[in-house]
CSV table of N, CA and C in Angstrom, one decimal:
chain,number,residue,atom,x,y,z
A,1,MET,N,-191.4,142.1,99.2
A,1,MET,CA,-192.9,142.3,99.1
A,1,MET,C,-193.8,141.1,99.2
A,2,ALA,N,-194.8,141.2,99.8
A,2,ALA,CA,-195.7,140.0,100.1
A,2,ALA,C,-196.6,139.8,98.8
A,3,ALA,N,-196.8,138.7,98.6
A,3,ALA,CA,-197.7,138.2,97.5
A,3,ALA,C,-199.0,138.8,97.6
A,4,PRO,N,-199.7,139.1,96.4
A,4,PRO,CA,-201.0,139.7,96.6
A,4,PRO,C,-202.0,138.8,97.3
A,5,TRP,N,-203.0,139.5,97.9
A,5,TRP,CA,-203.9,138.6,98.7
A,5,TRP,C,-204.8,137.8,97.8
A,6,SER,N,-205.1,136.6,98.3
A,6,SER,CA,-206.0,135.6,97.3
A,6,SER,C,-207.0,135.2,98.2
A,7,GLU,N,-207.9,134.4,97.3
A,7,GLU,CA,-209.1,133.7,97.9
A,7,GLU,C,-208.8,132.7,99.1
A,8,SER,N,-207.5,132.1,98.8
A,8,SER,CA,-207.3,131.0,99.7
A,8,SER,C,-206.7,131.7,100.9
A,9,ASP,N,-206.0,133.0,100.8
A,9,ASP,CA,-205.7,133.7,102.0
A,9,ASP,C,-206.9,134.0,102.9
A,10,SER,N,-208.0,134.4,102.2
A,10,SER,CA,-209.3,134.8,102.9
A,10,SER,C,-209.7,133.4,103.6
A,11,ASP,N,-209.7,132.4,103.0
A,11,ASP,CA,-210.1,131.2,103.6
A,11,ASP,C,-209.4,130.8,104.8
A,12,GLN,N,-208.1,130.9,104.6
A,12,GLN,CA,-207.2,130.6,105.8
A,12,GLN,C,-207.4,131.6,106.9
A,13,LEU,N,-207.5,132.8,106.5
A,13,LEU,CA,-207.9,133.8,107.6
A,13,LEU,C,-209.2,133.4,108.3
A,14,ALA,N,-210.2,133.1,107.5
A,14,ALA,CA,-211.4,132.7,108.2
A,14,ALA,C,-211.4,131.5,109.1
A,15,ARG,N,-210.6,130.5,108.8
A,15,ARG,CA,-210.4,129.2,109.4
A,15,ARG,C,-209.8,129.6,110.7
A,16,LEU,N,-208.6,130.3,110.5
A,16,LEU,CA,-207.9,130.7,111.7
A,16,LEU,C,-208.6,131.5,112.8
A,17,HIS,N,-209.3,132.5,112.2
A,17,HIS,CA,-210.1,133.2,113.2
A,17,HIS,C,-211.2,132.3,113.8
A,18,GLU,N,-211.8,131.5,113.2
A,18,GLU,CA,-212.9,130.6,113.7
A,18,GLU,C,-212.3,129.7,114.7
A,19,SER,N,-211.0,129.3,114.6
A,19,SER,CA,-210.3,128.6,115.7
A,19,SER,C,-210.0,129.4,116.8
A,20,GLY,N,-210.1,130.6,117.0
A,20,GLY,CA,-210.0,131.6,118.0
A,20,GLY,C,-208.7,132.0,118.2
A,21,GLN,N,-207.8,132.1,117.1
A,21,GLN,CA,-206.4,132.6,117.2
A,21,GLN,C,-206.5,134.2,117.2
A,22,SER,N,-205.6,134.7,117.9
A,22,SER,CA,-205.3,136.2,117.9
A,22,SER,C,-205.0,136.7,116.5
A,23,LEU,N,-205.2,138.0,116.5
A,23,LEU,CA,-204.9,138.8,115.2
A,23,LEU,C,-203.3,138.6,115.2
A,24,HIS,N,-202.5,138.7,116.3
A,24,HIS,CA,-201.0,138.6,116.1
A,24,HIS,C,-200.7,137.2,115.8
A,25,ALA,N,-201.2,136.1,116.3
A,25,ALA,CA,-200.9,134.8,116.0
A,25,ALA,C,-201.3,134.5,114.5
A,26,ILE,N,-202.3,135.1,114.1
A,26,ILE,CA,-202.9,134.7,112.6
A,26,ILE,C,-201.7,135.5,111.6
A,27,ALA,N,-201.3,136.7,112.0
A,27,ALA,CA,-200.5,137.4,111.2
A,27,ALA,C,-199.1,136.7,111.1
A,28,LYS,N,-198.7,136.2,112.1
A,28,LYS,CA,-197.3,135.4,112.3
A,28,LYS,C,-197.6,134.1,111.4
A,29,GLN,N,-198.7,133.5,111.7
A,29,GLN,CA,-198.8,132.1,110.8
A,29,GLN,C,-198.8,132.4,109.3
A,30,MET,N,-199.5,133.4,109.0
A,30,MET,CA,-199.7,133.7,107.6
A,30,MET,C,-198.5,134.5,106.9
A,31,GLY,N,-197.6,135.0,107.8
A,31,GLY,CA,-196.5,135.8,107.3
A,31,GLY,C,-196.9,137.1,106.7
A,32,ARG,N,-198.0,137.7,107.4
A,32,ARG,CA,-198.4,138.9,106.9
A,32,ARG,C,-198.3,139.9,108.0
A,33,SER,N,-198.5,141.2,107.8
A,33,SER,CA,-198.6,142.3,109.0
A,33,SER,C,-199.8,142.2,109.6
A,34,LYS,N,-199.7,142.6,110.8
A,34,LYS,CA,-201.0,142.6,111.6
A,34,LYS,C,-202.1,143.6,110.9
A,35,GLN,N,-201.4,144.7,110.3
A,35,GLN,CA,-202.3,145.6,109.6
A,35,GLN,C,-203.0,145.0,108.5
A,36,THR,N,-202.4,144.2,107.6
A,36,THR,CA,-203.0,143.5,106.6
A,36,THR,C,-204.0,142.5,107.0
A,37,ILE,N,-203.7,141.8,108.0
A,37,ILE,CA,-204.8,140.8,108.6
A,37,ILE,C,-205.9,141.5,109.2
A,38,SER,N,-205.7,142.6,109.7
A,38,SER,CA,-206.8,143.4,110.3
A,38,SER,C,-207.7,144.1,109.2
A,39,ARG,N,-207.2,144.5,108.1
A,39,ARG,CA,-207.8,145.0,107.0
A,39,ARG,C,-208.7,144.1,106.3
A,40,TRP,N,-208.1,142.8,106.2
A,40,TRP,CA,-208.8,141.8,105.5
A,40,TRP,C,-209.9,141.1,106.4
A,41,ALA,N,-209.6,141.2,107.6
A,41,ALA,CA,-210.7,140.6,108.5
A,41,ALA,C,-211.7,141.5,108.5
A,42,ASP,N,-211.6,143.0,108.5
A,42,ASP,CA,-212.7,144.0,108.5
A,42,ASP,C,-213.6,143.6,107.1
A,43,LYS,N,-212.9,143.5,106.1
A,43,LYS,CA,-213.5,143.2,104.6
A,43,LYS,C,-214.3,141.9,104.7
A,44,LEU,N,-213.9,141.0,105.4
A,44,LEU,CA,-214.6,139.7,105.7
A,44,LEU,C,-215.6,139.7,106.8
A,45,GLY,N,-215.8,140.9,107.5
A,45,GLY,CA,-216.7,140.8,108.6
A,45,GLY,C,-216.3,140.2,109.7
A,46,LEU,N,-215.0,140.0,110.0
A,46,LEU,CA,-214.5,139.1,111.2
A,46,LEU,C,-213.9,140.3,112.2
A,47,THR,N,-214.3,140.0,113.4
A,47,THR,CA,-213.9,140.9,114.5
A,47,THR,C,-213.0,140.1,115.5
A,48,PHE,N,-212.1,140.6,116.3
A,48,PHE,CA,-211.4,139.9,117.3
A,48,PHE,C,-211.9,140.4,118.7
A,49,ASP,N,-212.0,139.2,119.4
A,49,ASP,CA,-212.5,139.6,120.9
A,49,ASP,C,-211.3,140.1,121.6
A,50,ARG,N,-211.4,141.4,122.2
A,50,ARG,CA,-210.5,141.9,122.8
A,50,ARG,C,-210.6,141.7,124.5
A,51,SER,N,-211.7,141.0,124.7
A,51,SER,CA,-211.8,140.9,126.3
A,51,SER,C,-210.8,139.9,126.8
A,52,MET,N,-210.3,138.9,126.0
A,52,MET,CA,-209.3,138.1,126.5
A,52,MET,C,-207.9,138.9,126.6
A,53,THR,N,-207.8,139.7,125.8
A,53,THR,CA,-206.6,140.5,125.9
A,53,THR,C,-206.6,141.5,127.0
A,54,ALA,N,-207.7,142.1,127.2
A,54,ALA,CA,-207.9,143.1,128.4
A,54,ALA,C,-207.7,142.2,129.6
A,55,LYS,N,-208.2,141.1,129.7
A,55,LYS,CA,-208.0,140.2,131.1
A,55,LYS,C,-206.6,139.7,131.1
A,56,ALA,N,-206.0,139.5,130.2
A,56,ALA,CA,-204.6,139.1,130.2
A,56,ALA,C,-203.7,140.3,130.5
A,57,ALA,N,-204.1,141.5,130.0
A,57,ALA,CA,-203.2,142.7,130.3
A,57,ALA,C,-203.5,143.0,131.9
A,58,GLU,N,-204.6,142.9,132.2
A,58,GLU,CA,-204.9,143.1,133.7
A,58,GLU,C,-204.0,142.1,134.6
A,59,ALA,N,-204.1,140.8,134.1
A,59,ALA,CA,-203.3,139.7,134.9
A,59,ALA,C,-202.0,140.2,135.0
A,60,VAL,N,-201.4,140.7,133.9
A,60,VAL,CA,-200.0,141.1,133.7
A,60,VAL,C,-199.8,142.2,134.9
A,61,HIS,N,-200.7,143.2,134.6
A,61,HIS,CA,-200.5,144.4,135.6
A,61,HIS,C,-200.4,144.0,137.1
A,62,VAL,N,-201.5,143.1,137.5
A,62,VAL,CA,-201.4,142.8,138.9
A,62,VAL,C,-200.2,142.0,139.3
A,63,ASP,N,-199.8,141.2,138.4
A,63,ASP,CA,-198.5,140.4,138.7
A,63,ASP,C,-197.3,141.3,138.8
A,64,ASN,N,-197.2,142.4,137.8
A,64,ASN,CA,-196.2,143.3,138.0
A,64,ASN,C,-196.3,144.2,139.3
A,65,LYS,N,-197.5,144.5,139.7
A,65,LYS,CA,-197.6,145.3,140.9
A,65,LYS,C,-197.2,144.5,142.1
A,66,SER,N,-197.4,143.2,142.1
A,66,SER,CA,-197.0,142.4,143.2
A,66,SER,C,-195.5,142.2,143.2
A,67,LYS,N,-194.8,142.2,142.1
A,67,LYS,CA,-193.3,142.1,141.9
A,67,LYS,C,-192.8,143.3,142.4
A,68,ARG,N,-193.4,144.6,142.1
A,68,ARG,CA,-192.8,145.8,142.4
A,68,ARG,C,-192.9,146.0,144.0
A,69,VAL,N,-194.0,145.4,144.7
A,69,VAL,CA,-194.1,145.4,146.1
A,69,VAL,C,-193.0,144.6,146.9
A,70,THR,N,-192.8,143.4,146.2
A,70,THR,CA,-191.7,142.5,146.7
A,70,THR,C,-190.5,143.1,146.5
A,71,LEU,N,-190.2,143.7,145.3
A,71,LEU,CA,-188.9,144.3,145.1
A,71,LEU,C,-188.7,145.5,146.0
A,72,GLU,N,-189.7,146.4,146.2
A,72,GLU,CA,-189.6,147.5,147.3
A,72,GLU,C,-189.2,146.9,148.6
A,73,ALA,N,-189.8,146.0,149.0
A,73,ALA,CA,-189.4,145.3,150.4
A,73,ALA,C,-188.0,144.7,150.4
A,74,ARG,N,-187.5,144.2,149.4
A,74,ARG,CA,-186.1,143.7,149.3
A,74,ARG,C,-185.2,144.9,149.4
A,75,LEU,N,-185.6,146.0,148.4
A,75,LEU,CA,-184.5,147.1,148.4
A,75,LEU,C,-184.5,147.8,150.0
A,76,LEU,N,-185.6,147.9,150.6
A,76,LEU,CA,-185.6,148.3,152.0
A,76,LEU,C,-184.7,147.5,152.9
A,77,ASP,N,-184.8,146.2,152.8
A,77,ASP,CA,-184.1,145.3,153.5
A,77,ASP,C,-182.7,145.4,153.3
A,78,GLU,N,-182.3,145.4,152.1
A,78,GLU,CA,-181.0,145.3,151.8
A,78,GLU,C,-180.3,146.8,152.2
A,79,GLY,N,-181.1,147.8,152.0
A,79,GLY,CA,-180.5,149.1,152.5
A,79,GLY,C,-180.2,149.0,154.0
A,80,GLY,N,-181.1,148.3,154.8
A,80,GLY,CA,-180.8,148.2,156.2
A,80,GLY,C,-179.6,147.4,156.4
A,81,LYS,N,-179.4,146.4,155.8
A,81,LYS,CA,-178.3,145.6,155.8
A,81,LYS,C,-177.0,146.4,155.7
A,82,LEU,N,-177.0,147.2,154.5
A,82,LEU,CA,-176.0,148.0,154.2
A,82,LEU,C,-175.7,149.1,155.3
A,83,LEU,N,-176.7,149.6,155.8
A,83,LEU,CA,-176.6,150.7,157.1
A,83,LEU,C,-175.8,150.0,158.2
A,84,ASP,N,-176.1,148.7,158.4
A,84,ASP,CA,-175.4,147.9,159.6
A,84,ASP,C,-174.0,147.9,159.4
A,85,GLN,N,-173.5,147.9,158.1
A,85,GLN,CA,-172.1,147.7,157.7
A,85,GLN,C,-171.3,149.1,158.1
A,86,LEU,N,-172.0,150.1,158.3
A,86,LEU,CA,-171.2,151.4,158.5
A,86,LEU,C,-170.3,151.3,159.7
A,87,TRP,N,-170.8,150.7,160.8
A,87,TRP,CA,-170.0,150.7,162.0
A,87,TRP,C,-169.6,149.4,162.3
A,88,ASP,N,-169.7,148.3,161.5
A,88,ASP,CA,-169.2,146.9,161.8
A,88,ASP,C,-167.5,146.9,161.5
A,89,PRO,N,-167.0,146.1,162.1
A,89,PRO,CA,-165.4,145.9,161.9
A,89,PRO,C,-165.5,145.4,160.3
A,90,THR,N,-164.5,145.8,159.6
A,90,THR,CA,-164.1,145.5,158.2
A,90,THR,C,-162.6,145.0,158.1
A,91,ILE,N,-162.6,144.2,157.0
A,91,ILE,CA,-161.2,143.6,156.6
A,91,ILE,C,-160.8,144.5,155.3
A,92,VAL,N,-159.5,145.0,155.4
A,92,VAL,CA,-159.0,145.5,154.2
A,92,VAL,C,-157.8,144.7,153.8
A,93,PHE,N,-157.7,144.6,152.6
A,93,PHE,CA,-156.6,143.8,152.0
A,93,PHE,C,-155.9,144.4,150.8
A,94,SER,N,-154.7,143.7,150.5
A,94,SER,CA,-154.0,144.1,149.3
A,94,SER,C,-153.0,143.0,148.9
A,95,PHE,N,-152.9,143.0,147.6
A,95,PHE,CA,-151.6,142.2,147.2
A,95,PHE,C,-150.5,143.2,146.8
A,96,GLY,N,-149.3,142.7,147.2
A,96,GLY,CA,-148.2,143.6,146.8
A,96,GLY,C,-146.8,143.0,147.0
A,97,GLY,N,-145.8,143.9,146.8
A,97,GLY,CA,-144.5,143.4,146.8
A,97,GLY,C,-144.2,142.7,145.6
A,98,SER,N,-142.9,142.5,145.7
A,98,SER,CA,-142.3,141.6,144.5
A,98,SER,C,-142.7,140.1,144.4
A,99,ASP,N,-143.2,139.6,145.4
A,99,ASP,CA,-143.8,138.3,145.6
A,99,ASP,C,-145.4,138.3,145.4
A,100,ASN,N,-145.9,139.5,145.2
A,100,ASN,CA,-147.3,139.6,145.1
A,100,ASN,C,-148.1,139.0,146.3
A,101,LEU,N,-147.7,139.1,147.5
A,101,LEU,CA,-148.2,138.6,148.7
A,101,LEU,C,-149.4,139.3,149.2
A,102,TYR,N,-150.3,138.5,149.5
A,102,TYR,CA,-151.6,138.8,150.2
A,102,TYR,C,-151.4,139.4,151.6
A,103,SER,N,-152.1,140.5,151.9
A,103,SER,CA,-151.9,141.1,153.3
A,103,SER,C,-153.3,141.7,153.6
A,104,GLU,N,-153.7,141.4,155.0
A,104,GLU,CA,-155.0,141.9,155.4
A,104,GLU,C,-154.9,142.5,156.7
A,105,HIS,N,-155.8,143.4,157.0
A,105,HIS,CA,-155.9,144.0,158.3
A,105,HIS,C,-157.3,144.3,158.7
A,106,GLN,N,-157.7,144.1,159.9
A,106,GLN,CA,-159.0,144.3,160.5
A,106,GLN,C,-159.0,145.7,160.9
A,107,LEU,N,-160.1,146.5,160.3
A,107,LEU,CA,-160.4,147.9,160.9
A,107,LEU,C,-161.6,147.9,161.9
A,108,GLU,N,-161.6,148.7,162.8
A,108,GLU,CA,-162.9,149.0,163.6
A,108,GLU,C,-164.0,149.1,162.8
A,109,ARG,N,-163.9,149.9,161.9
A,109,ARG,CA,-165.1,150.3,160.8
A,109,ARG,C,-164.6,150.6,159.5
A,110,PRO,N,-165.4,150.7,158.5
A,110,PRO,CA,-165.0,150.9,157.2
A,110,PRO,C,-164.3,152.3,157.1
A,111,THR,N,-163.5,152.5,156.1
A,111,THR,CA,-162.8,153.8,156.0
A,111,THR,C,-163.9,154.8,155.5
A,112,PHE,N,-163.4,156.0,155.8
A,112,PHE,CA,-164.5,157.0,155.4
A,112,PHE,C,-164.9,157.0,153.9
A,113,GLY,N,-164.1,156.7,153.0
A,113,GLY,CA,-164.6,156.5,151.6
A,113,GLY,C,-165.5,155.3,151.4
A,114,ASP,N,-165.2,154.2,152.1
A,114,ASP,CA,-166.1,153.0,152.1
A,114,ASP,C,-167.5,153.4,152.7
A,115,GLN,N,-167.4,154.3,153.8
A,115,GLN,CA,-168.7,154.6,154.5
A,115,GLN,C,-169.5,155.5,153.6
A,116,LYS,N,-168.8,156.4,152.9
A,116,LYS,CA,-169.5,157.2,151.9
A,116,LYS,C,-170.3,156.4,150.9
A,117,ALA,N,-169.4,155.4,150.3
A,117,ALA,CA,-170.0,154.5,149.3
A,117,ALA,C,-171.2,153.8,149.9
A,118,ILE,N,-171.2,153.3,151.1
A,118,ILE,CA,-172.4,152.6,151.6
A,118,ILE,C,-173.5,153.5,151.7
A,119,VAL,N,-173.2,154.7,152.3
A,119,VAL,CA,-174.3,155.7,152.4
A,119,VAL,C,-175.1,156.0,151.0
A,120,GLN,N,-174.1,156.1,150.1
A,120,GLN,CA,-174.6,156.4,148.7
A,120,GLN,C,-175.5,155.3,148.1
A,121,ALA,N,-175.0,153.9,148.4
A,121,ALA,CA,-175.8,152.8,148.0
A,121,ALA,C,-177.0,152.7,148.7
A,122,VAL,N,-177.2,153.1,150.0
A,122,VAL,CA,-178.4,153.0,150.8
A,122,VAL,C,-179.4,154.0,150.1
A,123,SER,N,-178.8,155.3,149.8
A,123,SER,CA,-179.7,156.3,149.3
A,123,SER,C,-180.1,155.9,147.9
A,124,THR,N,-179.4,155.2,147.1
A,124,THR,CA,-180.0,154.7,145.8
A,124,THR,C,-181.1,153.7,146.1
A,125,ALA,N,-180.8,152.7,147.0
A,125,ALA,CA,-181.8,151.7,147.3
A,125,ALA,C,-183.1,152.3,147.7
A,126,LEU,N,-183.1,153.3,148.8
A,126,LEU,CA,-184.2,154.1,149.3
A,126,LEU,C,-184.9,154.9,148.2
A,127,ALA,N,-184.2,155.4,147.2
A,127,ALA,CA,-184.8,156.1,146.1
A,127,ALA,C,-185.6,155.1,145.3
A,128,ALA,N,-185.0,154.1,144.9
A,128,ALA,CA,-185.6,153.1,144.1
A,128,ALA,C,-186.9,152.5,144.8
A,129,ALA,N,-186.8,152.2,146.1
A,129,ALA,CA,-187.9,151.8,146.8
A,129,ALA,C,-189.1,152.8,146.8
A,130,ASN,N,-188.8,154.1,147.0
A,130,ASN,CA,-189.8,154.9,147.0
A,130,ASN,C,-190.4,155.1,145.7
A,131,LYS,N,-189.6,155.1,144.6
A,131,LYS,CA,-190.2,155.2,143.4
A,131,LYS,C,-191.2,154.0,143.1
A,132,LEU,N,-190.9,152.8,143.6
A,132,LEU,CA,-191.6,151.7,143.5
A,132,LEU,C,-193.0,151.7,144.4
A,133,ALA,N,-192.8,152.4,145.4
A,133,ALA,CA,-194.0,152.8,146.3
A,133,ALA,C,-194.9,153.8,145.6
A,134,GLU,N,-194.5,154.7,144.9
A,134,GLU,CA,-195.2,155.5,144.1
A,134,GLU,C,-195.9,154.9,143.0
A,135,LEU,N,-195.3,154.0,142.4
A,135,LEU,CA,-195.9,153.2,141.2
A,135,LEU,C,-197.1,152.3,141.8
A,136,HIS,N,-196.9,151.7,143.0
A,136,HIS,CA,-197.9,150.9,143.3
A,136,HIS,C,-199.1,151.6,144.2
A,137,ASN,N,-198.8,152.9,144.5
A,137,ASN,CA,-199.8,153.6,145.4
A,137,ASN,C,-200.9,154.0,144.4
A,138,ASP,N,-200.7,154.3,143.3
A,138,ASP,CA,-201.7,154.7,142.2
A,138,ASP,C,-202.6,155.8,142.7
A,139,GLY,N,-202.1,156.7,143.7
A,139,GLY,CA,-202.9,157.8,144.2
A,139,GLY,C,-204.0,157.4,145.1
A,140,HIS,N,-204.1,156.2,145.6
A,140,HIS,CA,-205.2,155.8,146.5
A,140,HIS,C,-205.1,156.5,147.9
A,141,ASP,N,-203.8,156.9,148.2
A,141,ASP,CA,-203.5,157.4,149.6
A,141,ASP,C,-203.4,158.9,149.6
A,142,LEU,N,-203.8,159.6,148.5
A,142,LEU,CA,-203.5,160.9,148.4
A,142,LEU,C,-204.5,161.8,149.5
A,143,PRO,N,-205.6,161.4,149.9
A,143,PRO,CA,-206.2,162.2,151.0
A,143,PRO,C,-205.5,162.0,152.2
A,144,ALA,N,-204.9,160.8,152.5
A,144,ALA,CA,-203.9,160.7,153.7
A,144,ALA,C,-202.7,161.5,153.7
A,145,VAL,N,-202.2,161.6,152.6
A,145,VAL,CA,-201.1,162.4,152.3
A,145,VAL,C,-201.3,163.9,152.5
A,146,ASP,N,-202.4,164.4,151.8
A,146,ASP,CA,-203.0,165.8,152.2
A,146,ASP,C,-203.1,166.0,153.5
A,147,ALA,N,-203.9,165.1,154.4
A,147,ALA,CA,-204.1,165.4,155.7
A,147,ALA,C,-202.7,165.5,156.4
A,148,TRP,N,-201.8,164.5,156.2
A,148,TRP,CA,-200.3,164.6,156.8
A,148,TRP,C,-199.8,165.9,156.4
A,149,LEU,N,-199.7,166.5,155.2
A,149,LEU,CA,-199.1,167.6,154.8
A,149,LEU,C,-199.8,168.8,155.7
A,150,GLU,N,-201.1,168.9,155.7
A,150,GLU,CA,-201.9,169.9,156.4
A,150,GLU,C,-201.4,169.9,157.9
A,151,ALA,N,-201.2,168.6,158.5
A,151,ALA,CA,-200.8,168.7,159.9
A,151,ALA,C,-199.4,169.1,160.2
A,152,MET,N,-198.6,168.8,159.1
A,152,MET,CA,-197.1,169.2,159.2
A,152,MET,C,-196.9,170.7,158.9
A,153,THR,N,-197.8,171.3,158.1
A,153,THR,CA,-197.6,172.6,157.7
A,153,THR,C,-198.5,173.5,158.5
A,154,GLY,N,-199.3,173.0,159.2
A,154,GLY,CA,-200.4,173.8,159.9
A,154,GLY,C,-201.3,174.8,158.9
A,155,ALA,N,-201.4,174.2,157.8
A,155,ALA,CA,-202.1,175.0,156.7
A,155,ALA,C,-203.6,175.3,157.0
A,156,ASN,N,-204.3,174.5,158.0
A,156,ASN,CA,-205.6,174.8,158.3
A,156,ASN,C,-205.7,175.6,159.6
A,157,ASP,N,-204.6,175.8,160.2
A,157,ASP,CA,-204.7,176.8,161.4
A,157,ASP,C,-204.9,178.2,161.0
A,158,ASP,N,-205.7,178.7,161.7
A,158,ASP,CA,-206.0,180.3,161.5
A,158,ASP,C,-204.9,181.1,161.5
A,159,ASN,N,-203.8,180.7,162.4
A,159,ASN,CA,-202.7,181.6,162.7
A,159,ASN,C,-201.6,181.4,161.8
A,160,GLN,N,-201.6,180.3,160.8
A,160,GLN,CA,-200.7,180.0,160.0
A,160,GLN,C,-201.1,180.3,158.4
A,161,ARG,N,-200.2,180.9,157.7
A,161,ARG,CA,-200.4,181.0,156.3
A,161,ARG,C,-200.1,179.8,155.5
A,162,PRO,N,-201.0,179.5,154.4
A,162,PRO,CA,-200.9,178.5,153.5
A,162,PRO,C,-199.5,178.2,153.0
A,163,VAL,N,-199.1,177.2,152.7
A,163,VAL,CA,-197.9,176.8,152.3
A,163,VAL,C,-197.5,177.6,151.1
A,164,GLY,N,-196.4,178.2,151.0
A,164,GLY,CA,-196.1,179.1,149.7
A,164,GLY,C,-196.5,180.5,149.7
A,165,GLU,N,-197.4,180.8,150.6
A,165,GLU,CA,-197.7,182.2,150.7
A,165,GLU,C,-196.8,183.0,151.5
A,166,VAL,N,-196.5,184.2,151.0
A,166,VAL,CA,-195.5,185.0,151.6
A,166,VAL,C,-196.1,186.1,152.3
A,167,GLU,N,-195.7,186.6,153.5
A,167,GLU,CA,-196.1,187.6,154.1
A,167,GLU,C,-195.8,188.9,153.4
A,168,ALA,N,-196.7,189.8,153.5
A,168,ALA,CA,-196.6,191.1,152.7
A,168,ALA,C,-195.3,191.9,153.4
A,169,GLY,N,-194.5,192.4,152.3
A,169,GLY,CA,-193.5,193.3,152.8
A,169,GLY,C,-192.3,192.4,153.0
A,170,SER,N,-192.3,191.0,152.7
A,170,SER,CA,-191.1,190.2,152.9
A,170,SER,C,-190.2,190.2,151.7
């Protein structure tokens, strides 16, 4: 349990606050919880400027968005490289026999099982890239998506039923 709050704690809090330190930094330096520092700062009439925190958070958000875009592009590139392997010659190998000898053979293309694994890996990469695209899209392209869906489904054509509507008697 922490020692009771003292006048010297109040003085130290005021000095640290005046030096521009954050609530978190002051709590860490004084060995107190952020709640305790916040409560005593309120009692002393001290406030913490959150504008720097908001700017820092926005900077982190922008940096992360850039990283997601880069990662999305890398996933798509790697998925393409994996697809190229589907029909490329491949080497199969094994160690065996009493002498544990290495043996290899070149095949015209990967085995069916390996091709299946490649397709699954590509599918995983594409799904991850699509999730990243959704994250950085932030809904800005929704009107374009709506227009595309209308064009694909013919929802605005007078002769077409809206998507999901069932004809009577069906």
